[in-house]
mmCIF file of C-alpha atoms and ligand atoms in Angstrom:
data_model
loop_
_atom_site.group_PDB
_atom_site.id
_atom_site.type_symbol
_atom_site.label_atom_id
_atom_site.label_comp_id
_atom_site.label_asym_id
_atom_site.label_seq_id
_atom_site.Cartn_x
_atom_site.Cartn_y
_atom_site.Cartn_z
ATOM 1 C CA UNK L 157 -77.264 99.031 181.648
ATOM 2 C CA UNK L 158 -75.259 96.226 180.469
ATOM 3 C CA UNK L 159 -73.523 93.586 183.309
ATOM 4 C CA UNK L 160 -69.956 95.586 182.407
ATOM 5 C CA UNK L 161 -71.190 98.668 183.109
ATOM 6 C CA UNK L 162 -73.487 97.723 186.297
ATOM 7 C CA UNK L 163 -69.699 95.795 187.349
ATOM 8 C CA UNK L 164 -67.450 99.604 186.868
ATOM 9 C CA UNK L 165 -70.307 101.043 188.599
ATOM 10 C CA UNK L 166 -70.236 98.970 191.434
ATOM 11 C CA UNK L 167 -66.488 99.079 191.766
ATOM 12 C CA UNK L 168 -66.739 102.882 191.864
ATOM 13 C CA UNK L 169 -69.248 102.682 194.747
ATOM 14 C CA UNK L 170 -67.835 100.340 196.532
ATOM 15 C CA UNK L 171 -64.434 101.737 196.468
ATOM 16 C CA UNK L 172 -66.014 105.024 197.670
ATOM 17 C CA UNK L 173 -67.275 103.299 200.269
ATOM 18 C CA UNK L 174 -64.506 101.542 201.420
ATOM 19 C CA UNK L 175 -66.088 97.782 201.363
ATOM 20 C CA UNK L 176 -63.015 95.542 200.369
ATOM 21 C CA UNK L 177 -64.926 92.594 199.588
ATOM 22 C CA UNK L 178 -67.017 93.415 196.817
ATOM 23 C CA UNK L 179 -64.020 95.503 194.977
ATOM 24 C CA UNK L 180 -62.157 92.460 194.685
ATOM 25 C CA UNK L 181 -65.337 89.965 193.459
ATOM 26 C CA UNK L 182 -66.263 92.883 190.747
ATOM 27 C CA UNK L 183 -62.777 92.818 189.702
ATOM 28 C CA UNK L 184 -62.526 88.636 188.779
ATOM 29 C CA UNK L 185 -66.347 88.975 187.834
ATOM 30 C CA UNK L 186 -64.899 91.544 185.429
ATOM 31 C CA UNK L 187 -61.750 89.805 184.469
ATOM 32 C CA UNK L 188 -64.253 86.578 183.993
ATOM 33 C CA UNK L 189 -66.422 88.338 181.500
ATOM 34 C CA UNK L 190 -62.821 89.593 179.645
ATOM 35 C CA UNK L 191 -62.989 93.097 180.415
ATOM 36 C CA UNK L 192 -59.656 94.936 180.311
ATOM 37 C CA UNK L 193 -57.524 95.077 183.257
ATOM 38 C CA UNK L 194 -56.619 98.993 181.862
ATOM 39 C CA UNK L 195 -60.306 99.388 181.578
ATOM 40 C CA UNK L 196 -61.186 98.097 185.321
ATOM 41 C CA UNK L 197 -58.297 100.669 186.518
ATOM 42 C CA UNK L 198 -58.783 103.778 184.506
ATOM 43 C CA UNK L 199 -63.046 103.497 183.979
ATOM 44 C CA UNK L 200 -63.502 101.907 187.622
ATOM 45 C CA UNK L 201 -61.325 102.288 190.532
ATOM 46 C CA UNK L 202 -59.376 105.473 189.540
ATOM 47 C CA UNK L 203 -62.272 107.976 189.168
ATOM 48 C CA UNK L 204 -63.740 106.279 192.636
ATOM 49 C CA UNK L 205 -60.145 107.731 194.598
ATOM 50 C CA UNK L 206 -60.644 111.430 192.496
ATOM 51 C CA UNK L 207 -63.604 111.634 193.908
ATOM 52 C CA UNK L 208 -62.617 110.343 197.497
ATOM 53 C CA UNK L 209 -60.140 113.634 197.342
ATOM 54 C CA UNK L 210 -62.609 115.740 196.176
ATOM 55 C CA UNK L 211 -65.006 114.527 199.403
ATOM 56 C CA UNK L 212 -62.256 114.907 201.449
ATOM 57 C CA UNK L 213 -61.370 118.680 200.243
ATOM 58 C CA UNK L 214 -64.923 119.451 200.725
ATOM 59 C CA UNK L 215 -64.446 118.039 204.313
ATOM 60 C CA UNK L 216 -66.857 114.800 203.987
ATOM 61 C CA UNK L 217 -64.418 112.383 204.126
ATOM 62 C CA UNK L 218 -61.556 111.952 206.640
ATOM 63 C CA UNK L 219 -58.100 110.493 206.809
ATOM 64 C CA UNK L 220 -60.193 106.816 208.140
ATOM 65 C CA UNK L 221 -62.697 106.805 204.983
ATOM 66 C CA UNK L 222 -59.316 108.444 202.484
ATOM 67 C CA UNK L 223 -57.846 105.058 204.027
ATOM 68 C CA UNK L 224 -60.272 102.510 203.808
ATOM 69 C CA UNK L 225 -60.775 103.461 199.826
ATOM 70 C CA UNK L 226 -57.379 103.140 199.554
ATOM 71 C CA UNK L 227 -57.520 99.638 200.929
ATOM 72 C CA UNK L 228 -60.057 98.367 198.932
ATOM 73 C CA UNK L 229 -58.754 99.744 195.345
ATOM 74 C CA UNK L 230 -55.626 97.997 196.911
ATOM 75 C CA UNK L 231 -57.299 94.771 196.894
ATOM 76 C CA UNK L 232 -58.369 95.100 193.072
ATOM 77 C CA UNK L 233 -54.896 96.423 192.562
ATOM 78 C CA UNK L 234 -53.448 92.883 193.440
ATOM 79 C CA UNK L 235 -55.068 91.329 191.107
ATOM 80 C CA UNK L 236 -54.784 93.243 188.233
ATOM 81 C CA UNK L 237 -50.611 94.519 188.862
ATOM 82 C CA UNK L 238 -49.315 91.009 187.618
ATOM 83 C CA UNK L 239 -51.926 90.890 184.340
ATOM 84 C CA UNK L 240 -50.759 94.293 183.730
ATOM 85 C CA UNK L 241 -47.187 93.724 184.078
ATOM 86 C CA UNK L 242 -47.541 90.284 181.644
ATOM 87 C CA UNK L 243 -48.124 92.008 178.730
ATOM 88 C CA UNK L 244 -44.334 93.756 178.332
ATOM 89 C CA UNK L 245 -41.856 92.844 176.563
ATOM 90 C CA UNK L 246 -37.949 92.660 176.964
ATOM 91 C CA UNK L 247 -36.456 94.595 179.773
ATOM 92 C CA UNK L 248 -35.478 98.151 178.227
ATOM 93 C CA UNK L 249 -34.043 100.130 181.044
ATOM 94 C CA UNK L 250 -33.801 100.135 185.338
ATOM 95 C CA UNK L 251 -36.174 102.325 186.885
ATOM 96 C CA UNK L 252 -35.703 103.201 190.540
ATOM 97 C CA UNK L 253 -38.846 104.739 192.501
ATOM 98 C CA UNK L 254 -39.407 105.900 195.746
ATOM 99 C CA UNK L 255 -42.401 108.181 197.588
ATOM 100 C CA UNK L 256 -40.188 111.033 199.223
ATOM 101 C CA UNK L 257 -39.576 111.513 202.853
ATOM 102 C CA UNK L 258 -41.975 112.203 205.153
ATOM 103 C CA UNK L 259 -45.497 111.064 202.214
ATOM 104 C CA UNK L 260 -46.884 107.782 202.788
ATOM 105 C CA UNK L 261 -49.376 108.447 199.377
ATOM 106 C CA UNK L 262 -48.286 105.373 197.132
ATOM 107 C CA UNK L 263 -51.076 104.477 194.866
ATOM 108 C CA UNK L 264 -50.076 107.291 192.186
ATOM 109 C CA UNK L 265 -46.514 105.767 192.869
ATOM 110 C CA UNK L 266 -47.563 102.126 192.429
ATOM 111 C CA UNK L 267 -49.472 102.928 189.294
ATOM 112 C CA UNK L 268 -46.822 104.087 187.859
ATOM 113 C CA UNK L 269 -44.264 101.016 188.414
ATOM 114 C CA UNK L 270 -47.291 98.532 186.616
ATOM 115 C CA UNK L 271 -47.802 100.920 183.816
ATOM 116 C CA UNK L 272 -43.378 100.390 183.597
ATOM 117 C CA UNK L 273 -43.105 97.104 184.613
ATOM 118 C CA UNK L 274 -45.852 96.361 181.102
ATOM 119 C CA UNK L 275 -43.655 98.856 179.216
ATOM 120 C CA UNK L 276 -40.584 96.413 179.526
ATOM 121 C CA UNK L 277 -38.665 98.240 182.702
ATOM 122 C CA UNK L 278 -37.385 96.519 185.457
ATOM 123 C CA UNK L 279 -38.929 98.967 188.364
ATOM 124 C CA UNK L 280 -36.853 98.749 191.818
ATOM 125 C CA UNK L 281 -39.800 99.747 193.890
ATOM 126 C CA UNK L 282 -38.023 101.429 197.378
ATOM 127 C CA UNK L 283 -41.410 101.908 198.658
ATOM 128 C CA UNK L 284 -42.604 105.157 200.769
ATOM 129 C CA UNK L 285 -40.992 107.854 203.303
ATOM 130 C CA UNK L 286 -37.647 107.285 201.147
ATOM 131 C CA UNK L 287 -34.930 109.039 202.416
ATOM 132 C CA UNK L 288 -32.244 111.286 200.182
ATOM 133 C CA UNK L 289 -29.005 108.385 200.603
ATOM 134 C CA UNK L 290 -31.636 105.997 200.165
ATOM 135 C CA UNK L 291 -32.058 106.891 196.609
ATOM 136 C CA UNK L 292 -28.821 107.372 196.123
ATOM 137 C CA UNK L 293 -27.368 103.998 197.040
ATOM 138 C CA UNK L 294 -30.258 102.572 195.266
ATOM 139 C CA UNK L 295 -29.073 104.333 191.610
ATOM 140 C CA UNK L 296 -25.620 103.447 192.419
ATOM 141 C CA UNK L 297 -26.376 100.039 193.582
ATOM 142 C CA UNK L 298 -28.910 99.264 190.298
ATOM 143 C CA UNK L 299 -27.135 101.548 187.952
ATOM 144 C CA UNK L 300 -30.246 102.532 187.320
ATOM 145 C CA UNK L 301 -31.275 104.396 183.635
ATOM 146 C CA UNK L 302 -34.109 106.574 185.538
ATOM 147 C CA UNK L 303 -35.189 107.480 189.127
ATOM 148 C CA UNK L 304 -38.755 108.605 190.031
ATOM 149 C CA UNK L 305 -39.803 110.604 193.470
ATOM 150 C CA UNK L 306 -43.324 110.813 194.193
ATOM 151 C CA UNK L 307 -44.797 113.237 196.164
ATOM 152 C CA UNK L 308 -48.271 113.922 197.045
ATOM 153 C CA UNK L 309 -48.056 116.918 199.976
ATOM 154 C CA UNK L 310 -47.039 120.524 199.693
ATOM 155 C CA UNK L 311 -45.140 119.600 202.257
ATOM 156 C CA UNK L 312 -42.881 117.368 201.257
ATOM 157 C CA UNK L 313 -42.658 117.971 197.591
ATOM 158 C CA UNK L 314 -39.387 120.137 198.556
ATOM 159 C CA UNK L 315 -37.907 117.071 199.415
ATOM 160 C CA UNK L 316 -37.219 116.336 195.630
ATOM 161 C CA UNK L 317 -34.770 118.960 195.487
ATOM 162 C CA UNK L 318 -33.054 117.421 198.367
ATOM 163 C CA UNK L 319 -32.957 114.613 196.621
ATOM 164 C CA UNK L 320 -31.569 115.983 193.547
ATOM 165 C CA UNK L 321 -29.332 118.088 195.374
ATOM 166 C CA UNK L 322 -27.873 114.486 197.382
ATOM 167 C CA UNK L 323 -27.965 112.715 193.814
ATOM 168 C CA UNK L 324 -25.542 115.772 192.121
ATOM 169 C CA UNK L 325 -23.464 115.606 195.501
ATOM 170 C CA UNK L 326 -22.840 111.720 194.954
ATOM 171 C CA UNK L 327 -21.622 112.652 191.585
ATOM 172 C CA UNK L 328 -24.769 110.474 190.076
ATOM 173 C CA UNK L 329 -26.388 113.204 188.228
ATOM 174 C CA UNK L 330 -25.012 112.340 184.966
ATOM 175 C CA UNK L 331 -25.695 108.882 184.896
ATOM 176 C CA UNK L 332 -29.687 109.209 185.814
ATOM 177 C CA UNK L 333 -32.718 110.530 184.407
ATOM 178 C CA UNK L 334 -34.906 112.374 187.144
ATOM 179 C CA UNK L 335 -38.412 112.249 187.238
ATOM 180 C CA UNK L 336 -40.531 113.641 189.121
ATOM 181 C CA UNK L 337 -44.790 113.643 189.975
ATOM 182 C CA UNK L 338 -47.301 113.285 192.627
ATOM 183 C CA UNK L 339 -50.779 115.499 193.352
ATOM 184 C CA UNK L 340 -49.014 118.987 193.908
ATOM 185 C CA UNK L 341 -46.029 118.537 190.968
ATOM 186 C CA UNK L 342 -46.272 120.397 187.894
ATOM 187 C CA UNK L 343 -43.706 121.128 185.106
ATOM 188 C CA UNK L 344 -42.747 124.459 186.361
ATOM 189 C CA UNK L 345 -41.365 122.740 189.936
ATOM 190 C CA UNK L 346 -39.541 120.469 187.422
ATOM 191 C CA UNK L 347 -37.772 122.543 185.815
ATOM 192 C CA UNK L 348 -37.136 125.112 188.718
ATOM 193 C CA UNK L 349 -35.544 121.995 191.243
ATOM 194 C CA UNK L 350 -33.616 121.083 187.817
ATOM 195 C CA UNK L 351 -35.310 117.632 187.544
ATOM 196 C CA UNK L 352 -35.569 115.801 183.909
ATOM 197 C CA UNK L 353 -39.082 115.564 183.701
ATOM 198 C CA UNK L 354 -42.059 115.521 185.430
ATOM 199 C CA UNK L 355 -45.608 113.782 184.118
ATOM 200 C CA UNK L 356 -49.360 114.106 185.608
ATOM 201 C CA UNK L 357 -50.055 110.490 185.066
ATOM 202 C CA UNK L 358 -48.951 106.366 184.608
ATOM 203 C CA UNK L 359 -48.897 106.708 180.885
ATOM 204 C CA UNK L 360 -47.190 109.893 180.633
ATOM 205 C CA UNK L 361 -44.409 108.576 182.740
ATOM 206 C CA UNK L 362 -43.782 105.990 180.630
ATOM 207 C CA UNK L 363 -43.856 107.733 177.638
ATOM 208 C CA UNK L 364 -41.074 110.540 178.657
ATOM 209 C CA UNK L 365 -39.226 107.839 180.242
ATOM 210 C CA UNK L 366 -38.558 106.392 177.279
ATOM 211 C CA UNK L 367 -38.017 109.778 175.534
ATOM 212 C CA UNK L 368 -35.516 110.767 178.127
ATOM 213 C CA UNK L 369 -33.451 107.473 178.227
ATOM 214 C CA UNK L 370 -33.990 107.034 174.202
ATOM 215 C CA UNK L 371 -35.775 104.085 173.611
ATOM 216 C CA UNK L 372 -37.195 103.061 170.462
ATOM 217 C CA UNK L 373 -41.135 104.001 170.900
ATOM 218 C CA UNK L 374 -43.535 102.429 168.102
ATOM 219 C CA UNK L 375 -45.016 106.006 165.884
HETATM 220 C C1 B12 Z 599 -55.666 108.148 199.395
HETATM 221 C C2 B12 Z 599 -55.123 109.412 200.037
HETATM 222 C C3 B12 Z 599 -54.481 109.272 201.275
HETATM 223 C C4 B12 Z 599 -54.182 107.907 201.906
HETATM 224 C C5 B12 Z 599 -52.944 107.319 201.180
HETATM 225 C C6 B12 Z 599 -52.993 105.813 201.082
HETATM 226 C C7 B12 Z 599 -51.914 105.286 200.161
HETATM 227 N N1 B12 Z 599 -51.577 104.053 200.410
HETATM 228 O O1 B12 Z 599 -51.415 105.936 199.269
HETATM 229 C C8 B12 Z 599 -53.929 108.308 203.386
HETATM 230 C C9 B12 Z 599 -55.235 108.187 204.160
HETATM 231 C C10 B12 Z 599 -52.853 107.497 204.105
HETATM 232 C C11 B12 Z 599 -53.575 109.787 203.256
HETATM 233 C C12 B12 Z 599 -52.934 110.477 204.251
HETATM 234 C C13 B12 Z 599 -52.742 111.865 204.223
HETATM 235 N N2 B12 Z 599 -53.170 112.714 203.272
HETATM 236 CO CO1 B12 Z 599 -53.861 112.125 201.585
HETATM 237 N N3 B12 Z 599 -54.809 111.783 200.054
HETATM 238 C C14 B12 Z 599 -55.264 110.696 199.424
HETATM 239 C C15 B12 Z 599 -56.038 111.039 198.131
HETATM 240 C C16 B12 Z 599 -57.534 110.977 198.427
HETATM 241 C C17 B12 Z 599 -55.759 110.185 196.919
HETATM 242 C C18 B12 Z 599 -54.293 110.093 196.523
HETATM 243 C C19 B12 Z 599 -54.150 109.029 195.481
HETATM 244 O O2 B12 Z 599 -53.618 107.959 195.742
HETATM 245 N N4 B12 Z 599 -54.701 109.301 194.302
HETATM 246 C C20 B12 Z 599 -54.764 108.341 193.197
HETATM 247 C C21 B12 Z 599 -53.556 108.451 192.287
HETATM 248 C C22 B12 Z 599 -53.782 107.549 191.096
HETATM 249 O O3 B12 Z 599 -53.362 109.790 192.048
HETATM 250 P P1 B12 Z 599 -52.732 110.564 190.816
HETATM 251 O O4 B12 Z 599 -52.245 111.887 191.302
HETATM 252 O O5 B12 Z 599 -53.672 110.565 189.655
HETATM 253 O O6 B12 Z 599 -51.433 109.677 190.418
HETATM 254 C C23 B12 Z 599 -50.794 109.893 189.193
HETATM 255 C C24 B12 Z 599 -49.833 111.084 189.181
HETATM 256 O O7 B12 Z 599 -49.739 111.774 190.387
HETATM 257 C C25 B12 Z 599 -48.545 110.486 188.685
HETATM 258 N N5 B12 Z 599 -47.487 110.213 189.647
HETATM 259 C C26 B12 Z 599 -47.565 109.819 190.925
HETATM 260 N N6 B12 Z 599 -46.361 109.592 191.426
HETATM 261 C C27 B12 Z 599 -45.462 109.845 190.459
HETATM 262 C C28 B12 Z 599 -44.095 109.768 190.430
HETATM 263 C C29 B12 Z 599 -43.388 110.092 189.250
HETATM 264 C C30 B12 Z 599 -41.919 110.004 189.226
HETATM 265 C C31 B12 Z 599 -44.115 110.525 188.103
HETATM 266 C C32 B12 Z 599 -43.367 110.920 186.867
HETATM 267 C C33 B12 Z 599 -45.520 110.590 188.126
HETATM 268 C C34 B12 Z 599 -46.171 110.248 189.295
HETATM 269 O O8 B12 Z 599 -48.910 109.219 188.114
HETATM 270 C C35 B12 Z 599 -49.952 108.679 188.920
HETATM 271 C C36 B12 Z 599 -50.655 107.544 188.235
HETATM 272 O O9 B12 Z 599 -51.364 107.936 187.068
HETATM 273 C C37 B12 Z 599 -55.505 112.499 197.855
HETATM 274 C C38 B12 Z 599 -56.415 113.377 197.009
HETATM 275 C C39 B12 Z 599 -55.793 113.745 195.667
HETATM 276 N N7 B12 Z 599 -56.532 114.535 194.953
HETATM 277 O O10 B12 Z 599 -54.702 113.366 195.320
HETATM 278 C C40 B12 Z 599 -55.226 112.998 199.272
HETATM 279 C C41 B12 Z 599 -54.193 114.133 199.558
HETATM 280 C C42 B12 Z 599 -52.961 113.906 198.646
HETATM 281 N N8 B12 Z 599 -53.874 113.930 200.961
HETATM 282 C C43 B12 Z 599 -53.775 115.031 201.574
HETATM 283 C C44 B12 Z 599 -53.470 115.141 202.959
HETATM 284 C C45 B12 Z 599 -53.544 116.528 203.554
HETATM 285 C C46 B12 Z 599 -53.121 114.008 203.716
HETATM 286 C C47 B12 Z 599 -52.697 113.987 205.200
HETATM 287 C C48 B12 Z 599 -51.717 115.114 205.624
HETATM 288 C C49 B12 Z 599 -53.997 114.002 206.023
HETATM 289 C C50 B12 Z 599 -53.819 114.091 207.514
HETATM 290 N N9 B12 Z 599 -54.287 115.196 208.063
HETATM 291 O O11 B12 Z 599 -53.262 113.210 208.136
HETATM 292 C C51 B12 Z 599 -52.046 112.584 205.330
HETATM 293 C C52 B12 Z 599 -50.522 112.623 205.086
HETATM 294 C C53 B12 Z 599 -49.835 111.325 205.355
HETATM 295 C C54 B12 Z 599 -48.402 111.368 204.876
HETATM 296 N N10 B12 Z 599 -47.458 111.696 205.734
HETATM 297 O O12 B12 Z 599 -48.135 111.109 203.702
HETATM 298 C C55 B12 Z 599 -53.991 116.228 200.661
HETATM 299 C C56 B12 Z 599 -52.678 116.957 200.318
HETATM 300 C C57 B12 Z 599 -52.838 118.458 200.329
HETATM 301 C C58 B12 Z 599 -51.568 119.124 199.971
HETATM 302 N N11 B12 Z 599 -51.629 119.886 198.896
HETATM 303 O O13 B12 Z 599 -50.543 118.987 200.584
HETATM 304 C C59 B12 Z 599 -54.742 115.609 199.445
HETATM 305 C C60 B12 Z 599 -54.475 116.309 198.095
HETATM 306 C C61 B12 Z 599 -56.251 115.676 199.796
HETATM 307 C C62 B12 Z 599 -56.809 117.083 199.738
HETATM 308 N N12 B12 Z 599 -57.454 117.455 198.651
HETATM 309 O O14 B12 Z 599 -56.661 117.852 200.660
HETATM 310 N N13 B12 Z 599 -54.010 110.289 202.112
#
């Protein structure tokens, strides 16, 4: 096994796991060696957090061990958000995102801002629990081109429709690309709470973003 491999092994395991530590020295040991900061994310630390939901589902893992994995990809996730981010170009639209009320889940959320923060879009980040005039004021306040709602429980994906429903009330609809996405989210609940668009994943989201606000994308 080569050192790049035995490096997105251990980041896998240790994320799992939960130690901190080691997640962030395999991530510069990685970044050392000039292994993609994509790479670390997508072949590393991702497929460790899939399978802390699977443990969890399977009732092996608890809320404490859900959170302690979350910590420590957060740790590698400092580092690697600003090299990520670097490599866009000029700013090509004003993206306002928010986890809805009542969810706390922000790593899908977070993800998603680096992967459009790289693509060239200034991301107003309002963080998680977001309430409906919260994302209102934000859109009017940014004149933003796009606004994403993340949601990540059964329970509170319903909470998008609020927010759609507050958006069309403030006489914003017009003016803003909707988005939605999180764990539970499919196309179907797009289109039936009249959203824009919804996509599974970072990439995705940045490519119908720029669809749906009609940016130039490269063939
Ligand atoms: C980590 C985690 C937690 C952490 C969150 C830490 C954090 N800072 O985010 C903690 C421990 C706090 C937590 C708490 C809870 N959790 Co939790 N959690 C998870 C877990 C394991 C991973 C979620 C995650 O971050 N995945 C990684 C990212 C990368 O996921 P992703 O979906 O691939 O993300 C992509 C897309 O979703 C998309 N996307 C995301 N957001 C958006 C937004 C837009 C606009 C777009 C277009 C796309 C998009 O792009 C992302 C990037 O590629 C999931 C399991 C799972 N399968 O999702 C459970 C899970 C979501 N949690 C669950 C539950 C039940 C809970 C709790 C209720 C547990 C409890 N009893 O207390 C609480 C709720 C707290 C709350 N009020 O929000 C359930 C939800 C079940 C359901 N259907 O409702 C899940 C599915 C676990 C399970 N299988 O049962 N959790």
């Amino acid at each position: 096994m080569s050192r790049q491999e035995e490096i997105l092994d251990g980041l896998y395991n240790n994320t799992l796991d939960g130690e901190d530590e080691p997640v962030v020295e395999l991530t510069n040991e990685a970044l050392e060696l000039g292994m993609a900061p994509l790479d670390i994310l997508f072949e590393g630390l991702i497929p460790a957090l899939e399978e802390v939901g699977r443990l969890f589902e399977e009732g092996e893992y608890f809320v404490p061990e859900m959170l302690v994995a979350a910590n420590a990809m957060g740790g590698a996730m400092g580092i690697l958000k600003p090299l990520i981010a670097e490599t866009g170009a000029k700013p090509v639209g004003i993206f306002v995102m928010g986890t809805v009320k009542g969810d706390i889940h922000d790593i899908g959320k977070n993800l998603c801002n680096v992967m459009l923060e790289g693509a060239g879009f200034e991301v107003i980040d309002l963080g998680v629990n977001v309430a409906p005039e919260v994302f209102v004021d934000a859109i009017r306040e940014h004149n933003a081109h796009a606004v994403g709602m993340s949601a990540f429980l059964t329970t509170t994906m319903p909470m998008c429709k609020v927010n759609i429903d507050a958006i069309t009330e403030a006489g914003l609809r017009d003016q803003v690309k909707i988005l939605i996405g999180g764990a539970p989210v499919t196309q179907e609940y797009a289109d039936e709470v009249g959203a824009d668009g919804f996509a599974p994943d970072a990439s995705s989201t940045v490519r119908l973003t720029k669809r749906l606000i009609g940016v130039e994308q490269p063939a």
